[in-house]
Coordinates of C-alpha atoms in Angstrom, one line a residue:
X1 CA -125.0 -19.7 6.9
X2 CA -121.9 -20.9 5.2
X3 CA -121.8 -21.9 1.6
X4 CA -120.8 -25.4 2.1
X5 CA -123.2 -26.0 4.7
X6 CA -125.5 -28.9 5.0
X7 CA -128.7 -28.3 3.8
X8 CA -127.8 -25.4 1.9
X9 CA -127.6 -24.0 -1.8
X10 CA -123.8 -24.7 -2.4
X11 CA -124.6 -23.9 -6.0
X12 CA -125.8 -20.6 -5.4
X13 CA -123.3 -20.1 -2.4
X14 CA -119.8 -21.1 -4.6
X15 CA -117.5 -18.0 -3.2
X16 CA -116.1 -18.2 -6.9
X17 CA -118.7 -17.3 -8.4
X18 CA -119.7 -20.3 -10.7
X19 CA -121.4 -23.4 -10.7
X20 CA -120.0 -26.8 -10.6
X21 CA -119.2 -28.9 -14.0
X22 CA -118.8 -27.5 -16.8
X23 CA -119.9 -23.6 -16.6
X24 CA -117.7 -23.2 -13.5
X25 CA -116.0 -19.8 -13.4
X26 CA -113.7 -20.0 -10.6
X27 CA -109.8 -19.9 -10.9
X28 CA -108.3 -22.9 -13.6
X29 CA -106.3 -25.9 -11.7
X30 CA -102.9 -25.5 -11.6
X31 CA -102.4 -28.1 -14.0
X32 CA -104.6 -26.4 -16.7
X33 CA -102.3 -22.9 -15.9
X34 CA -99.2 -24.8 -16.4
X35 CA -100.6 -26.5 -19.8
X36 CA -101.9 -23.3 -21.1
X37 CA -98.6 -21.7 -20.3
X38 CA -96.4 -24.2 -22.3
X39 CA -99.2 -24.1 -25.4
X40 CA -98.3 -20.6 -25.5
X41 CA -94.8 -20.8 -25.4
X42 CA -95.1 -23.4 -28.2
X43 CA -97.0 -21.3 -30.4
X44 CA -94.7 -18.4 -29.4
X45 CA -91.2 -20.3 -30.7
X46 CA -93.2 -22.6 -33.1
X47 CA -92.6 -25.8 -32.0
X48 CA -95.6 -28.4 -29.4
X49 CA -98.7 -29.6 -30.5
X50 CA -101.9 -27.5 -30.9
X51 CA -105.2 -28.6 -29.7
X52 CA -108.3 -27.8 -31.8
X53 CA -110.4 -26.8 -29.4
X54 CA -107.6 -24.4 -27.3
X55 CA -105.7 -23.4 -30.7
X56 CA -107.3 -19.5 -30.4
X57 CA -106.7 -19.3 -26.2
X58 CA -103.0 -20.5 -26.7
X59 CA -102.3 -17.7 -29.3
X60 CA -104.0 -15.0 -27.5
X61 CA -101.9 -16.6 -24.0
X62 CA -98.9 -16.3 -26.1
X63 CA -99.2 -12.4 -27.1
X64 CA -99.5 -11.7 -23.8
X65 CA -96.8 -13.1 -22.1
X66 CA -94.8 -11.6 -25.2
X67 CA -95.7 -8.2 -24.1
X68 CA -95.1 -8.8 -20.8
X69 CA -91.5 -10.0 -21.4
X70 CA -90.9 -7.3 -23.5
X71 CA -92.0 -5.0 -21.2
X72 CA -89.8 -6.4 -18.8
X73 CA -86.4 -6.3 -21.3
X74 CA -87.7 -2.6 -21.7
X75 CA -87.7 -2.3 -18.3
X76 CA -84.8 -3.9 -17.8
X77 CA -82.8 -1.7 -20.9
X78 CA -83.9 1.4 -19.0
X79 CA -83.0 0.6 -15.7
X80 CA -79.4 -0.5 -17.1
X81 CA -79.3 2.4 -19.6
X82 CA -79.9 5.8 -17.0
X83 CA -76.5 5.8 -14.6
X84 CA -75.6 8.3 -12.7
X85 CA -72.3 10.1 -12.8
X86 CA -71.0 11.2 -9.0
X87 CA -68.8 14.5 -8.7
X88 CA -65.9 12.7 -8.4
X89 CA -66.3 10.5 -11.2
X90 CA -66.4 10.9 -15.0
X91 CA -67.4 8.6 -18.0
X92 CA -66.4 7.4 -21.2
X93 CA -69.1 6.2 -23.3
X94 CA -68.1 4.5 -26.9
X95 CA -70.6 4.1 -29.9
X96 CA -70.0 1.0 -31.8
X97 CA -66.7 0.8 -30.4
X98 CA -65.4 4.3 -30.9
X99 CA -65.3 7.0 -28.5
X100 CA -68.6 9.2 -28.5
X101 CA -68.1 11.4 -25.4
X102 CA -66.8 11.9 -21.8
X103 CA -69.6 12.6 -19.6
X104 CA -69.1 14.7 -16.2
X105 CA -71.0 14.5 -13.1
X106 CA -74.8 14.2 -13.3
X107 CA -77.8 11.8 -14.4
X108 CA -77.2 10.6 -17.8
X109 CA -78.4 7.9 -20.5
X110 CA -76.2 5.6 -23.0
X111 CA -78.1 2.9 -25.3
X112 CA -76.9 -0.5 -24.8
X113 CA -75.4 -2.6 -26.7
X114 CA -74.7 0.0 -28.9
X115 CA -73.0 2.0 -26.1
X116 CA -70.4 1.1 -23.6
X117 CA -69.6 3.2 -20.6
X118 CA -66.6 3.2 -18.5
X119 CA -67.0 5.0 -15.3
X120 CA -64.4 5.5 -12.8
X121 CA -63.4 7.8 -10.2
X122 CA -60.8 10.6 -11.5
X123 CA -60.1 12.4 -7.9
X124 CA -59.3 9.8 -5.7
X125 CA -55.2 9.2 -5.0
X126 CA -54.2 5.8 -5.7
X127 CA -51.4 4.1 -4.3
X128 CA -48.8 0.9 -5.5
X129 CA -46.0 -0.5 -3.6
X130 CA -43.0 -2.2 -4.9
X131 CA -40.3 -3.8 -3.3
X132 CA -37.3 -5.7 -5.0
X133 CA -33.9 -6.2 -4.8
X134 CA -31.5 -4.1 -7.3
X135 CA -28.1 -3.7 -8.1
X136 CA -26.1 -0.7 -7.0
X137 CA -23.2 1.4 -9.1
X138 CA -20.7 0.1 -7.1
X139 CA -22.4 -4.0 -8.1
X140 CA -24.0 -4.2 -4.3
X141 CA -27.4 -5.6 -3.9
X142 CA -30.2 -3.7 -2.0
X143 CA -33.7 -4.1 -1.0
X144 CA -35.5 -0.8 -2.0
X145 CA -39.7 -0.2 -0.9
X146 CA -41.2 1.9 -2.8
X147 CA -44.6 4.1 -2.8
X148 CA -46.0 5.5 -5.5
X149 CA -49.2 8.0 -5.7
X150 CA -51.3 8.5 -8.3
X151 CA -54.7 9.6 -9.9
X152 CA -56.5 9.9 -13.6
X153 CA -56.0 12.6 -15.2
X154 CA -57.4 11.6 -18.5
X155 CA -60.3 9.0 -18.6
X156 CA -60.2 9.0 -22.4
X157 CA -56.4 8.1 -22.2
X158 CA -56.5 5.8 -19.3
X159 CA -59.3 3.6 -20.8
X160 CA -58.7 3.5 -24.8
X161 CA -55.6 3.8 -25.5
X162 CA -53.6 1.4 -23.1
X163 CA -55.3 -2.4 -22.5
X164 CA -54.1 -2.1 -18.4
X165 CA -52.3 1.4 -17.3
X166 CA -52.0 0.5 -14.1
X167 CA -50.1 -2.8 -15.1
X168 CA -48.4 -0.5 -17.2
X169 CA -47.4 1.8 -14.4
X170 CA -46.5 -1.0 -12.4
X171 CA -44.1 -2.0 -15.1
X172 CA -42.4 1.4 -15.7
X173 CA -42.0 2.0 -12.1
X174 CA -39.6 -1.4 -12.0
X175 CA -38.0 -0.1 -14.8
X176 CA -37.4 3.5 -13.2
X177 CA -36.0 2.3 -10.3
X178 CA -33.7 0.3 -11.8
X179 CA -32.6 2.6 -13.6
X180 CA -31.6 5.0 -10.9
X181 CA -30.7 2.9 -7.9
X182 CA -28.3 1.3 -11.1
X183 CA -26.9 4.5 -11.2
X184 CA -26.3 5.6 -7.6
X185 CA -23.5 4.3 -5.0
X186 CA -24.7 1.5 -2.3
X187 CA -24.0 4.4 0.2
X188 CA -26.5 7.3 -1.1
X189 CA -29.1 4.4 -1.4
X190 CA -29.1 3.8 2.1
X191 CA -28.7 7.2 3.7
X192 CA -29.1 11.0 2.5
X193 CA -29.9 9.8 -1.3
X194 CA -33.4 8.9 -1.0
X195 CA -34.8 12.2 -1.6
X196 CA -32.8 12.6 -4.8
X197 CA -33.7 9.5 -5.7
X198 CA -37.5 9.7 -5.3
X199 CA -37.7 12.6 -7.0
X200 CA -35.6 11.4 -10.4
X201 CA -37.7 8.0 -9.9
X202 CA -40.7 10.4 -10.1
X203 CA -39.7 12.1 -12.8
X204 CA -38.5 9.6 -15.3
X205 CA -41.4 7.6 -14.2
X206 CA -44.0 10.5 -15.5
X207 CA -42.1 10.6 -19.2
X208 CA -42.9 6.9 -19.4
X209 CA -46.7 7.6 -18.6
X210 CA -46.6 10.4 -21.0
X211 CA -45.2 8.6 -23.8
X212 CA -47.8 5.6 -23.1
X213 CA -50.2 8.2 -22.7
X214 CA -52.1 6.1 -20.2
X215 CA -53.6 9.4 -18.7
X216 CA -52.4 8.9 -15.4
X217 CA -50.0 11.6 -13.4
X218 CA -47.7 10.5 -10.1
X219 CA -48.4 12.6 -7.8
X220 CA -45.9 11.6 -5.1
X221 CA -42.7 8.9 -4.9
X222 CA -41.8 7.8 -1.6
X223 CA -38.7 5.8 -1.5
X224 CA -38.4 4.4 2.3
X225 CA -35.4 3.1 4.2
X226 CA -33.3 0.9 1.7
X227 CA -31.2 -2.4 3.4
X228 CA -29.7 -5.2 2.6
X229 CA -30.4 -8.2 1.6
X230 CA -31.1 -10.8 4.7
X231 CA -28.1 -13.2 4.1
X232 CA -25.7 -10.3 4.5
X233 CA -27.3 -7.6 7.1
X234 CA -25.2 -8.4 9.7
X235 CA -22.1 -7.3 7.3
X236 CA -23.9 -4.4 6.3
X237 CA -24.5 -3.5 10.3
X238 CA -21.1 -3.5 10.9
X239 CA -20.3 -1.3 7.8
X240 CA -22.7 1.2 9.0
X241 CA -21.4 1.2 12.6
X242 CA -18.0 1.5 11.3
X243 CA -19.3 5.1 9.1
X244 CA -21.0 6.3 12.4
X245 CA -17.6 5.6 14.2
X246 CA -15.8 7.6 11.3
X247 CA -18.1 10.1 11.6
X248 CA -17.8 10.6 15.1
X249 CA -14.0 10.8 14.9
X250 CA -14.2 13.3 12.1
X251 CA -16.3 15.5 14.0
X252 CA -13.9 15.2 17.0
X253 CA -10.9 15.9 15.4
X254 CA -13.1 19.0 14.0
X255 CA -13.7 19.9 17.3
X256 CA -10.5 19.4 18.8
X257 CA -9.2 21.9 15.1
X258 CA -11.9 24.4 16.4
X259 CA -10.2 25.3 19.8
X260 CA -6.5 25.2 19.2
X261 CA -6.6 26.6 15.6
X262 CA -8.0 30.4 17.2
X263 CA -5.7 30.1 19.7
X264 CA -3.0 29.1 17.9
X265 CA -3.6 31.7 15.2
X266 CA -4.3 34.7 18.3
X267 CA -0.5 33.4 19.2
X268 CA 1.2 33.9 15.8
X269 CA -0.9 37.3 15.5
X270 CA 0.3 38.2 19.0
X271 CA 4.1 37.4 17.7
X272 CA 3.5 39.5 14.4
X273 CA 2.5 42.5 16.4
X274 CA 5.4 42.0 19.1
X275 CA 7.8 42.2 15.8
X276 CA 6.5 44.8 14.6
X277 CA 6.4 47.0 17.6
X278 CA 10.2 45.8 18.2
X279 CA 11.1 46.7 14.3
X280 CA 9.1 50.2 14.6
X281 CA 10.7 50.9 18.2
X282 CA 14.5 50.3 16.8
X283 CA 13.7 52.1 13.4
X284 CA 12.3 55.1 15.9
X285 CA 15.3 54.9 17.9
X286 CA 17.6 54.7 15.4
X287 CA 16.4 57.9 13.6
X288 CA 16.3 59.7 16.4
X289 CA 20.0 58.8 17.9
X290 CA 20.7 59.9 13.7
X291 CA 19.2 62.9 13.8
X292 CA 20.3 64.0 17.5
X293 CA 23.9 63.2 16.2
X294 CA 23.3 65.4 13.1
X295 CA 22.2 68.4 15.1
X296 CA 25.3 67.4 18.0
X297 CA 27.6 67.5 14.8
X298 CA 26.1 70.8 13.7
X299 CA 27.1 72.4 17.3
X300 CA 30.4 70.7 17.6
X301 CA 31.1 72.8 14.3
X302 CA 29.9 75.8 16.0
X303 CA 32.2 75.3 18.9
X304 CA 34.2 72.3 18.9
X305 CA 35.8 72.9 22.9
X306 CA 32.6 73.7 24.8
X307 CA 31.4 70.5 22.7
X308 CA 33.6 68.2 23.8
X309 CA 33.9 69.0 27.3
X310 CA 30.3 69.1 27.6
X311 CA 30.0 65.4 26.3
X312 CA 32.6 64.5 28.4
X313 CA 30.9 66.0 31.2
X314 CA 28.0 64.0 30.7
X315 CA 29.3 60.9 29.5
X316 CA 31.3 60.8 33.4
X317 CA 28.3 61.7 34.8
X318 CA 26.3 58.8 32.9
X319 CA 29.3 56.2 34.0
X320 CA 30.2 57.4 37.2
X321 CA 26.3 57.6 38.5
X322 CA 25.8 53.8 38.3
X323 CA 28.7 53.1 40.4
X324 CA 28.9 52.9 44.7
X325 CA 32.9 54.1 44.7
X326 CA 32.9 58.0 46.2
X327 CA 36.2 59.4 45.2
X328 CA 37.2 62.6 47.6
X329 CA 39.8 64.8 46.1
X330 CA 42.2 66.7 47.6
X331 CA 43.9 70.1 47.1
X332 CA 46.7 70.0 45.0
X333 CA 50.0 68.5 46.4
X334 CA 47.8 66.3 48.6
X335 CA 46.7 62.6 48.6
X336 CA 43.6 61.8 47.4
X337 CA 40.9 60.0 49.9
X338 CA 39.3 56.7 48.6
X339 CA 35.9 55.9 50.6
X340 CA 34.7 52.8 50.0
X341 CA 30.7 52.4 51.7
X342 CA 31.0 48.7 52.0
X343 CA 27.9 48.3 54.2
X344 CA 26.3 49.3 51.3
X345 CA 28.1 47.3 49.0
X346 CA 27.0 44.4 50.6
X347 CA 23.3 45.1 51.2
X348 CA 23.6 45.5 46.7
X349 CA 26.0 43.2 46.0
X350 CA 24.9 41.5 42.8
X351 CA 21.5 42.3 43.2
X352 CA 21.1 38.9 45.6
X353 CA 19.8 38.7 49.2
X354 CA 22.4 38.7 52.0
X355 CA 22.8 35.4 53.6
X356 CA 20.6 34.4 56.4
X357 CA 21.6 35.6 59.5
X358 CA 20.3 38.1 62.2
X359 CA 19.9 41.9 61.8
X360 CA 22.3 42.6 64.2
X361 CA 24.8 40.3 63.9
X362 CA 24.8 42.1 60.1
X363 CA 25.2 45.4 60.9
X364 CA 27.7 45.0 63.8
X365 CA 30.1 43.0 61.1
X366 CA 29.6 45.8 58.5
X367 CA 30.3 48.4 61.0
X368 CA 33.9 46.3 62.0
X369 CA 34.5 45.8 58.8
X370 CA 34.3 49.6 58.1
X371 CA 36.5 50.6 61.5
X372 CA 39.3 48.6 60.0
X373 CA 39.2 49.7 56.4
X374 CA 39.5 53.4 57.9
X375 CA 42.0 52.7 60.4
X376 CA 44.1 50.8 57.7
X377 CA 44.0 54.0 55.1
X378 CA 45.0 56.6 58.0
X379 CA 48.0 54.2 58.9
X380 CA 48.7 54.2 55.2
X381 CA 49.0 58.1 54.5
X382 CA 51.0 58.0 57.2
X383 CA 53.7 56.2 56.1
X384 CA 53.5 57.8 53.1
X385 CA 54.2 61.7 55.1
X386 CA 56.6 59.9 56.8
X387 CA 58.9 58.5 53.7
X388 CA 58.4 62.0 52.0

C-alpha cells in the first residue's frame, strides 16, 4: 500500500522518516537551508542578526562551512603548488622575490605565494623574422628579410635579469643588421654577400645577447634574397640585367683569350725554335768551313802545287757540273768542237714547262733546230781550213 494512500497510516508511512508538525525529521525547506546558510556566514564575518532560539545551530553551521572552505583553499594550494617539470623544460622558482633554485625535469613542489615559478621550454628552436629597409655603403636603399634561430640556454638569465629578452633580441638584431648592411656595397647585399653577411650579423648579434646576458644563444642567421625598394625595382632590374650582360661578355672575351692565346703562344714558341735551329745550323757550319780551311791551310803548307791544282780541280768540277754546255777538245793545232744539246736546253730551260703544243711537233723542231746548228759549225771550220 502506498504511504499516501487513502485510508492508510500516512503518519507512520512518511518515507522521511518523521511525523508531521513539529517533530518532523525529514529534509529542512529550502528556504530554512538558505536562512541557516546566511546566519552562518554572519556569524562567520561578524556582521546579521542572531536569533535566540537558532544562535548555537548558526555557530556550529558556521564552523563547518569554515572547514570546508579551507579544506577547499588547501586543496586548491596543493593542486596549484605540485607542477610537473617535462624533459624539455626547466624551472626557475624565486623565494620572496629572489632566486631559490632551477629545477630540471620531474614532479616537483613550490609554496605559493611565497614562491614563484617560471617554467619554459629550454630545447625547442625559436624563430623571429625581420624585414626593413636599410641603407647601403654606397647610400642605396634595400629591403633585407631576415631569419633568426634561437633557444634558452640559461633560464636563470633569460627570466631575471632582462624584463623581455626576446624584445631585447628583437632590438639588437635591427641594430646588427644595420650595422652591417651599413657597411657593405648595394652590390654584395644583393648577390654573393649574403653568406658573409649572415654570419657577421650572427656574430655581432651574439656579443649583444652576451653582454645583456639574456641567456639566449642564435643558433642560425638566415639572410634571404635582398631587393629594392618597390618604387625603384624596375631600375634595379635593368641594373642587374646590365651585370649579367657584362658578365656574359667578360666570360666571352675569356673564352675567345682561351683559344687564340695557346695558339698564338705554340706560334711564337715554334718561331723561337726555327731561330734557334737556323743560329745553331750557321754557327755549325761556320766552324766547320773554319776548321776544314785550317786543316786545307795546313796541307797547302805541306805542298803548296798539288794543293792548288787539286782545288782547282775541284772547284771546275763544282762549276762546270751544273752547266748543259759540253766542250770537245781537240789535239793540239786543231779547232776546238762546241756541242751545244739544245733539245735539252729546251726541255730545262728556266725550270718552266714548254709551251703547249704536241709531242711531236716538239721533237721534230728540236731535231731541225739541231741539223742546222751542225751543218752551220762544219761550214764554219771550213772556211776557217780554207783561209789558213
Amino acid at each position: 500500500m502506498a504511504w499516501n494512500e487513502p485510508g492508510g497510516n500516512s503518519n507512520n508511512q512518511d518515507p522521511w522518516g518523521g511525523r508531521r508538525g513539529g517533530d518532523r525529521k525529514g529534509p529542512p525547506d529550502l528556504d530554512e537551508a538558505f536562512r541557516k546558510l546566511q546566519d552562518s556566514l554572519n556569524g562567520l564575518f561578524g556582521s546579521g542578526k542572531k536569533r535566540g532560539g537558532d544562535e548555537g545551530g548558526g555557530r556550529s553551521g558556521g564552523f563547518g562551512l569554515l572547514g570546508i572552505g579551507l579544506a577547499l583553499l588547501a586543496v586548491v594550494w596543493l593542486y596549484s603548488a605540485v607542477y610537473v617539470v617535462d624533459e624539455q623544460e626547466q624551472a626557475v622558482v624565486l623565494r620572496f622575490g629572489k632566486y631559490y633554485e632551477t629545477v630540471g625535469p620531474g614532479l616537483n613542489i613550490y609554496f605559493p605565494p611565497i614562491d614563484r615559478k617560471f617554467q619554459e621550454n629550454v630545447t625547442r628552436e625559436r624563430a623571429y623574422s625581420k624585414q626593413g629597409q636599410m641603407l647601403t655603403e654606397d647610400e642605396n636603399i634595400v629591403e633585407v628579410p631576415l631569419t633568426v634561430q634561437y633557444k634558452i640556454s640559461n633560464l636563470q638569465d633569460f627570466v631575471l635579469n632582462v624584463d623581455e629578452p626576446e624584445v631585447s633580441l628583437q632590438h639588437a638584431t635591427e641594430s646588427a643588421l644595420r650595422h652591417v648592411v651599413g657597411s657593405t656595397e648595394m652590390d654584395q647585399v644583393l648577390t654573393e654577400g649574403r653568406e658573409l653577411m649572415a654570419s657577421e650579423i650572427k656574430e655581432r648579434l651574439q656579443r649583444f645577447l652576451d653582454n645583456y646576458r639574456t641567456g639566449i644563444t642564435v643558433t642560425q642567421v638566415n639572410v634571404q634574397s635582398a631587393a629594392a625598394p618597390r618604387e625603384v625595382q624596375e631600375a634595379f632590374d635593368d641594373v642587374i640585367r646590365a651585370r649579367e650582360d657584362e658578365q656574359r661578355a667578360k666570360n666571352q672575351a675569356e673564352a675567345y683569350a682561351n683559344a687564340v692565346v695557346p695558339e698564338a703562344r705554340g706560334q711564337a714558341q715554334r718561331i723561337i725554335e726555327d731561330a734557334n735551329g737556323y743560329r745553331d745550323e750557321v754557327i755549325a757550319r761556320a766552324e766547320g768551313e773554319a776548321d776544314r780551311f785550317s786543316k786545307l791551310l795546313t796541307e797547302y803548307h805541306k805542298a803548296p802545287e798539288v794543293t792548288r791544282q787539286r782545288l782547282y780541280l775541284e772547284t771546275m768540277q763544282d762549276v762546270l757540273g751544273n752547266t748543259s754546255k759540253v766542250l770537245v777538245t781537240g789535239k793540239e793545232g786543231q779547232n776546238n768542237l762546241l756541242y751545244l744539246p739544245l733539245d735539252k736546253m729546251i726541255d730545262n730551260r728556266g725550270g718552266s714547262p714548254a709551251p703547249a703544243a704536241p709531242a711531236a711537233s716538239a721533237s721534230a723542231s728540236g731535231s731541225d733546230l739541231g741539223s742546222r746548228v751542225a751543218t752551220d759549225l762544219q761550214q764554219r771550220n771550213l772556211r776557217s781550213r780554207e783561209s789558213r
